[in-house]
mmCIF file of C-alpha atoms in Angstrom:
data_model
loop_
_atom_site.group_PDB
_atom_site.id
_atom_site.type_symbol
_atom_site.label_atom_id
_atom_site.label_comp_id
_atom_site.label_asym_id
_atom_site.label_seq_id
_atom_site.Cartn_x
_atom_site.Cartn_y
_atom_site.Cartn_z
ATOM 1 C CA MET A 1112 2.458 7.140 9.249
ATOM 2 C CA LYS A 1113 -1.058 8.773 9.152
ATOM 3 C CA ILE A 1114 -2.060 8.843 5.741
ATOM 4 C CA GLY A 1115 -6.006 11.757 5.084
ATOM 5 C CA LEU A 1116 -7.165 11.190 1.609
ATOM 6 C CA ILE A 1117 -8.780 13.823 -0.118
ATOM 7 C CA GLY A 1118 -10.975 13.057 -3.671
ATOM 8 C CA PHE A 1119 -12.932 9.208 -3.682
ATOM 9 C CA GLY A 1120 -13.576 8.749 -6.957
ATOM 10 C CA LYS A 1121 -12.035 5.775 -9.516
ATOM 11 C CA THR A 1122 -8.639 7.183 -9.117
ATOM 12 C CA GLY A 1123 -9.265 8.516 -4.807
ATOM 13 C CA LYS A 1124 -10.619 4.503 -4.689
ATOM 14 C CA SER A 1125 -7.598 2.542 -6.103
ATOM 15 C CA VAL A 1126 -5.434 4.772 -4.383
ATOM 16 C CA ALA A 1127 -7.519 3.569 -0.642
ATOM 17 C CA SER A 1128 -6.862 0.671 -1.223
ATOM 18 C CA ILE A 1129 -3.376 0.760 -1.917
ATOM 19 C CA LEU A 1130 -3.347 2.529 0.744
ATOM 20 C CA LEU A 1131 -5.200 -0.069 3.313
ATOM 21 C CA GLU A 1132 -2.531 -3.714 1.798
ATOM 22 C CA ASN A 1133 0.350 -1.547 2.991
ATOM 23 C CA LYS A 1134 1.962 -1.415 7.201
ATOM 24 C CA LYS A 1135 3.497 1.317 6.640
ATOM 25 C CA PHE A 1136 0.774 4.010 6.538
ATOM 26 C CA CYS A 1137 -2.945 3.524 7.787
ATOM 27 C CA LEU A 1138 -6.059 5.779 6.743
ATOM 28 C CA GLU A 1139 -7.828 8.056 9.356
ATOM 29 C CA TRP A 1140 -10.074 9.229 6.925
ATOM 30 C CA VAL A 1141 -10.602 10.661 3.712
ATOM 31 C CA LEU A 1142 -12.645 14.263 2.958
ATOM 32 C CA ARG A 1143 -14.744 14.165 0.265
ATOM 33 C CA GLN A 1144 -18.142 16.202 -1.466
ATOM 34 C CA SER A 1145 -20.160 14.498 -2.112
ATOM 35 C CA THR A 1146 -22.537 12.870 1.123
ATOM 36 C CA VAL A 1147 -22.344 10.000 0.115
ATOM 37 C CA LEU A 1148 -21.156 6.473 1.976
ATOM 38 C CA GLU A 1149 -20.337 9.390 4.506
ATOM 39 C CA HIS A 1150 -19.557 8.234 8.615
ATOM 40 C CA ARG A 1151 -18.898 4.629 6.248
ATOM 41 C CA SER A 1152 -15.179 3.155 6.713
ATOM 42 C CA VAL A 1153 -12.918 2.198 2.982
ATOM 43 C CA PRO A 1154 -12.694 -0.994 4.427
ATOM 44 C CA GLU A 1155 -15.833 -1.739 4.795
ATOM 45 C CA PHE A 1156 -16.596 -0.087 1.348
ATOM 46 C CA PHE A 1157 -13.770 -1.923 -0.059
ATOM 47 C CA GLY A 1158 -15.341 -5.390 2.356
ATOM 48 C CA VAL A 1159 -11.583 -6.171 3.591
ATOM 49 C CA GLN A 1160 -10.309 -7.075 7.289
ATOM 50 C CA SER A 1161 -8.590 -3.544 8.627
ATOM 51 C CA GLU A 1162 -7.874 -1.960 11.818
ATOM 52 C CA GLU A 1163 -6.982 0.712 9.748
ATOM 53 C CA PRO A 1164 -10.329 4.189 11.690
ATOM 54 C CA GLY A 1165 -10.646 5.250 7.329
ATOM 55 C CA LEU A 1166 -13.805 6.805 8.008
ATOM 56 C CA ILE A 1167 -15.982 8.910 4.634
ATOM 57 C CA TYR A 1168 -15.672 12.674 5.269
ATOM 58 C CA SER A 1169 -18.173 14.905 3.938
ATOM 59 C CA SER A 1170 -15.889 18.036 2.782
ATOM 60 C CA SER A 1171 -20.264 20.065 3.167
ATOM 61 C CA LYS A 1172 -20.270 18.956 6.651
ATOM 62 C CA THR A 1173 -17.344 18.498 8.681
ATOM 63 C CA SER A 1174 -14.265 21.292 7.756
ATOM 64 C CA ILE A 1175 -11.593 20.340 7.473
ATOM 65 C CA GLU A 1176 -10.323 22.701 10.838
ATOM 66 C CA GLU A 1177 -12.896 20.219 12.842
ATOM 67 C CA LEU A 1178 -10.925 16.643 11.734
ATOM 68 C CA LEU A 1179 -7.440 17.875 11.513
ATOM 69 C CA GLU A 1180 -8.906 18.474 15.035
ATOM 70 C CA LYS A 1181 -10.107 14.685 15.931
ATOM 71 C CA HIS A 1182 -7.872 13.177 13.780
ATOM 72 C CA PRO A 1183 -4.623 14.508 13.003
ATOM 73 C CA VAL A 1184 -2.596 13.368 10.117
ATOM 74 C CA ASP A 1185 0.836 13.477 8.751
ATOM 75 C CA ILE A 1186 0.411 13.588 5.220
ATOM 76 C CA ILE A 1187 -2.584 14.615 3.243
ATOM 77 C CA ILE A 1188 -3.258 12.890 -0.108
ATOM 78 C CA ASP A 1189 -4.438 14.868 -2.493
ATOM 79 C CA PHE A 1190 -6.518 13.213 -5.500
ATOM 80 C CA SER A 1191 -9.643 15.499 -5.867
ATOM 81 C CA SER A 1192 -9.600 19.002 -8.526
ATOM 82 C CA HIS A 1193 -7.555 21.739 -8.667
ATOM 83 C CA GLN A 1194 -9.545 23.979 -6.472
ATOM 84 C CA GLY A 1195 -9.478 21.246 -4.172
ATOM 85 C CA ILE A 1196 -6.303 22.709 -2.319
ATOM 86 C CA TYR A 1197 -7.642 25.468 -0.517
ATOM 87 C CA THR A 1198 -10.055 23.819 1.060
ATOM 88 C CA TYR A 1199 -7.354 21.943 2.677
ATOM 89 C CA GLY A 1200 -4.434 23.619 2.094
ATOM 90 C CA GLU A 1201 -4.401 26.839 4.970
ATOM 91 C CA GLU A 1202 -4.826 24.902 7.655
ATOM 92 C CA ALA A 1203 -2.503 21.084 6.386
ATOM 93 C CA ALA A 1204 0.652 23.758 6.507
ATOM 94 C CA LYS A 1205 -1.172 25.987 9.517
ATOM 95 C CA LYS A 1206 0.351 21.864 11.492
ATOM 96 C CA ASN A 1207 3.140 21.391 9.897
ATOM 97 C CA ILE A 1208 1.240 18.573 7.769
ATOM 98 C CA LYS A 1209 2.543 17.165 5.103
ATOM 99 C CA ILE A 1210 1.021 17.697 1.100
ATOM 100 C CA ILE A 1211 0.779 15.441 -1.729
ATOM 101 C CA SER A 1212 -0.821 17.032 -4.360
ATOM 102 C CA ALA A 1213 -1.559 14.219 -7.334
ATOM 103 C CA ILE A 1214 -3.455 17.153 -8.959
ATOM 104 C CA SER A 1215 -2.679 16.871 -12.781
ATOM 105 C CA HIS A 1216 -3.618 20.503 -14.064
ATOM 106 C CA TYR A 1217 -2.959 23.420 -11.368
ATOM 107 C CA LYS A 1218 -3.469 26.583 -13.207
ATOM 108 C CA ASP A 1219 -0.630 29.730 -12.485
ATOM 109 C CA LYS A 1220 -2.721 30.970 -8.982
ATOM 110 C CA GLU A 1221 -2.669 27.348 -7.649
ATOM 111 C CA LEU A 1222 1.019 27.031 -8.268
ATOM 112 C CA VAL A 1223 1.066 30.570 -6.631
ATOM 113 C CA PHE A 1224 -0.719 28.868 -3.257
ATOM 114 C CA LEU A 1225 0.910 25.972 -3.664
ATOM 115 C CA LYS A 1226 4.980 27.848 -3.292
ATOM 116 C CA LYS A 1227 3.133 29.585 -0.224
ATOM 117 C CA LEU A 1228 2.014 26.666 1.527
ATOM 118 C CA SER A 1229 5.799 24.933 0.449
ATOM 119 C CA LYS A 1230 7.135 28.161 3.294
ATOM 120 C CA LYS A 1231 5.180 26.659 6.093
ATOM 121 C CA THR A 1232 5.257 22.722 5.213
ATOM 122 C CA THR A 1233 6.943 20.090 2.864
ATOM 123 C CA VAL A 1234 4.354 20.202 -0.718
ATOM 124 C CA PHE A 1235 5.245 17.881 -2.865
ATOM 125 C CA TRP A 1236 2.888 18.316 -6.378
ATOM 126 C CA SER A 1237 3.043 15.721 -9.451
ATOM 127 C CA PRO A 1238 0.357 16.033 -12.318
ATOM 128 C CA ASN A 1239 1.268 12.218 -12.029
ATOM 129 C CA ILE A 1240 2.614 10.106 -9.512
ATOM 130 C CA THR A 1241 3.176 6.823 -11.721
ATOM 131 C CA LEU A 1242 6.635 5.836 -10.520
ATOM 132 C CA GLY A 1243 6.647 4.710 -13.446
ATOM 133 C CA VAL A 1244 5.703 7.563 -15.702
ATOM 134 C CA ASN A 1245 8.726 9.794 -13.220
ATOM 135 C CA TYR A 1246 11.176 7.567 -14.320
ATOM 136 C CA LEU A 1247 10.428 7.755 -18.522
ATOM 137 C CA LEU A 1248 10.449 11.528 -18.123
ATOM 138 C CA PHE A 1249 13.893 11.198 -15.648
ATOM 139 C CA ALA A 1250 15.572 9.675 -18.824
ATOM 140 C CA ALA A 1251 14.003 11.249 -21.432
ATOM 141 C CA LYS A 1252 15.918 14.424 -20.355
ATOM 142 C CA PHE A 1253 18.983 12.773 -20.039
ATOM 143 C CA LEU A 1254 18.725 12.256 -23.558
ATOM 144 C CA LYS A 1255 17.776 14.916 -24.999
ATOM 145 C CA LYS A 1256 21.195 16.283 -23.556
ATOM 146 C CA ILE A 1257 22.882 13.303 -24.943
ATOM 147 C CA ALA A 1258 21.262 14.807 -28.096
ATOM 148 C CA PRO A 1259 20.098 17.873 -28.717
ATOM 149 C CA TRP A 1260 19.760 17.739 -32.161
ATOM 150 C CA VAL A 1261 18.334 15.053 -31.194
ATOM 151 C CA ASP A 1262 14.103 14.943 -33.583
ATOM 152 C CA ILE A 1263 11.037 14.373 -30.757
ATOM 153 C CA GLU A 1264 7.550 12.841 -30.840
ATOM 154 C CA VAL A 1265 5.107 13.365 -27.748
ATOM 155 C CA ASN A 1266 2.244 10.667 -27.949
ATOM 156 C CA GLU A 1267 -0.507 10.264 -24.560
ATOM 157 C CA GLU A 1268 -3.495 7.538 -24.938
ATOM 158 C CA HIS A 1269 -6.592 8.743 -22.107
ATOM 159 C CA PHE A 1270 -9.631 7.077 -22.425
ATOM 160 C CA LYS A 1271 -12.654 8.781 -24.622
ATOM 161 C CA THR A 1272 -14.223 10.594 -21.614
ATOM 162 C CA LYS A 1273 -10.570 12.784 -20.791
ATOM 163 C CA GLN A 1274 -10.422 16.241 -21.639
ATOM 164 C CA GLY A 1275 -7.805 17.698 -22.820
ATOM 165 C CA THR A 1276 -4.177 17.156 -23.379
ATOM 166 C CA SER A 1277 -2.781 15.516 -20.308
ATOM 167 C CA GLY A 1278 -1.585 16.995 -18.108
ATOM 168 C CA THR A 1279 1.839 14.090 -18.422
ATOM 169 C CA ALA A 1280 1.922 15.006 -21.665
ATOM 170 C CA VAL A 1281 2.268 18.773 -21.134
ATOM 171 C CA LYS A 1282 5.181 18.406 -19.214
ATOM 172 C CA ILE A 1283 6.955 16.198 -21.099
ATOM 173 C CA ALA A 1284 6.695 18.269 -23.929
ATOM 174 C CA GLU A 1285 7.969 21.107 -22.441
ATOM 175 C CA ALA A 1286 10.642 18.937 -20.080
ATOM 176 C CA LEU A 1287 11.775 18.255 -23.707
ATOM 177 C CA ASP A 1288 11.018 21.448 -25.977
ATOM 178 C CA VAL A 1289 8.322 20.325 -27.941
ATOM 179 C CA ASP A 1290 5.908 22.795 -28.402
ATOM 180 C CA LYS A 1291 2.689 21.873 -27.029
ATOM 181 C CA GLU A 1292 0.725 22.029 -30.419
ATOM 182 C CA ASN A 1293 2.718 19.290 -31.318
ATOM 183 C CA ILE A 1294 1.360 16.738 -28.717
ATOM 184 C CA ASN A 1295 -0.563 13.754 -30.495
ATOM 185 C CA SER A 1296 -3.298 12.642 -28.103
ATOM 186 C CA VAL A 1297 -5.720 10.108 -29.274
ATOM 187 C CA ARG A 1298 -8.991 8.900 -26.641
ATOM 188 C CA ALA A 1299 -10.575 5.781 -26.708
ATOM 189 C CA GLY A 1300 -12.123 3.381 -24.933
ATOM 190 C CA GLY A 1301 -11.105 2.006 -21.679
ATOM 191 C CA ILE A 1302 -7.506 3.121 -22.057
ATOM 192 C CA VAL A 1303 -6.159 4.140 -18.300
ATOM 193 C CA GLY A 1304 -2.977 6.458 -19.535
ATOM 194 C CA LYS A 1305 -0.262 5.783 -22.192
ATOM 195 C CA HIS A 1306 3.038 8.189 -23.336
ATOM 196 C CA GLU A 1307 5.534 8.059 -25.054
ATOM 197 C CA VAL A 1308 7.933 10.257 -26.370
ATOM 198 C CA ILE A 1309 10.257 8.852 -29.699
ATOM 199 C CA PHE A 1310 13.469 10.944 -30.349
ATOM 200 C CA GLY A 1311 14.149 9.592 -34.260
ATOM 201 C CA PHE A 1312 17.773 10.002 -34.816
ATOM 202 C CA PRO A 1313 19.715 9.821 -37.894
ATOM 203 C CA PHE A 1314 19.344 5.574 -38.409
ATOM 204 C CA GLN A 1315 18.514 4.949 -35.177
ATOM 205 C CA THR A 1316 15.082 5.425 -32.840
ATOM 206 C CA VAL A 1317 14.730 5.605 -29.917
ATOM 207 C CA ARG A 1318 10.625 4.866 -27.957
ATOM 208 C CA LEU A 1319 10.299 5.293 -24.217
ATOM 209 C CA ILE A 1320 7.084 4.748 -23.441
ATOM 210 C CA HIS A 1321 4.933 4.025 -20.188
ATOM 211 C CA GLU A 1322 1.544 2.736 -19.047
ATOM 212 C CA SER A 1323 -0.021 2.812 -16.821
ATOM 213 C CA ILE A 1324 -2.658 -0.227 -16.624
ATOM 214 C CA SER A 1325 -4.874 0.337 -13.861
ATOM 215 C CA ARG A 1326 -4.609 3.591 -11.278
ATOM 216 C CA GLU A 1327 -3.779 1.566 -8.445
ATOM 217 C CA ALA A 1328 -0.605 2.340 -9.957
ATOM 218 C CA PHE A 1329 -1.408 5.750 -9.316
ATOM 219 C CA GLY A 1330 -2.038 4.541 -5.533
ATOM 220 C CA ASN A 1331 1.990 1.982 -5.285
ATOM 221 C CA GLY A 1332 3.139 6.552 -6.522
ATOM 222 C CA VAL A 1333 1.994 7.624 -3.017
ATOM 223 C CA ILE A 1334 3.922 5.023 -1.411
ATOM 224 C CA PHE A 1335 7.359 6.054 -2.925
ATOM 225 C CA VAL A 1336 6.021 9.976 -3.083
ATOM 226 C CA ALA A 1337 5.135 9.699 1.248
ATOM 227 C CA GLU A 1338 8.919 7.773 1.973
ATOM 228 C CA ASN A 1339 10.851 9.639 0.256
ATOM 229 C CA LEU A 1340 9.446 12.717 2.114
ATOM 230 C CA LYS A 1341 9.843 11.420 4.847
ATOM 231 C CA GLU A 1342 12.273 13.728 5.754
ATOM 232 C CA LYS A 1343 12.669 16.552 4.052
ATOM 233 C CA GLU A 1344 12.364 19.607 4.585
ATOM 234 C CA LYS A 1345 9.443 21.874 4.019
ATOM 235 C CA GLY A 1346 9.225 23.989 0.414
ATOM 236 C CA LEU A 1347 7.831 23.094 -2.851
ATOM 237 C CA TYR A 1348 8.992 19.229 -4.218
ATOM 238 C CA ASN A 1349 8.551 16.587 -7.314
ATOM 239 C CA PHE A 1350 9.861 14.239 -8.522
ATOM 240 C CA GLU A 1351 12.579 14.533 -10.330
ATOM 241 C CA ASP A 1352 13.711 16.392 -6.681
ATOM 242 C CA ILE A 1353 13.440 12.232 -5.451
ATOM 243 C CA LEU A 1354 14.289 9.878 -8.601
ATOM 244 C CA THR A 1355 18.238 12.431 -8.933
ATOM 245 C CA PRO A 1356 19.591 10.989 -5.219
ATOM 246 C CA TYR A 1357 19.469 7.317 -6.292
ATOM 247 C CA PHE A 1358 21.225 8.411 -9.887
ATOM 248 C CA THR A 1359 24.093 10.076 -7.522
ATOM 249 C CA VAL A 1360 24.687 7.077 -6.526
#
């Protein structure tokens, strides 16, 4: 599958490095706002041997229409910002290109736009695209269903400069009917990301913990999603849609 990557920040770079290692995918190009590194190749940037083009383009100099015309792809993966979807969404949907968005925070306006695009193509969105944290969410919802009266606490830890409550923690809280105001947040050092759900029973405690050791975990999540999205028809999907079939065997 040919991949186009939107965004080349810390996480985007980590995802690109994982894509280059996987022979099932070909990184065709990267589109970013900055003109730094323009027309350099991602393999060259990482100093690795690869036959994949992976050329870096700036959205200020190359339009998405021009890029998709010269370098068509099967999937666009978005690690940019909540505004990024407007850069490529319409054109991708028009060409029936699948969209995988890993943006942490979308406003209602963007969510409405995603639903609009999903009527024309396959759209996937998850505020945290790591497989582990989504398994945690799946397991937590299952336990809450068994014991709806249990006490629940949601904790999240991230790097010092991360602003606001993590989108993943908010999603966990919403799924478990926990007030978002009661999410416990820690900001310290270079913590990549840690989420914990504590279930307080009368005589026992269950803790579900996921910790991202490296941003490459997002790359592994992208590959898992892309492989499971291949046969999906147009529509808006999330991680639960992909994981549920594995639990029905």
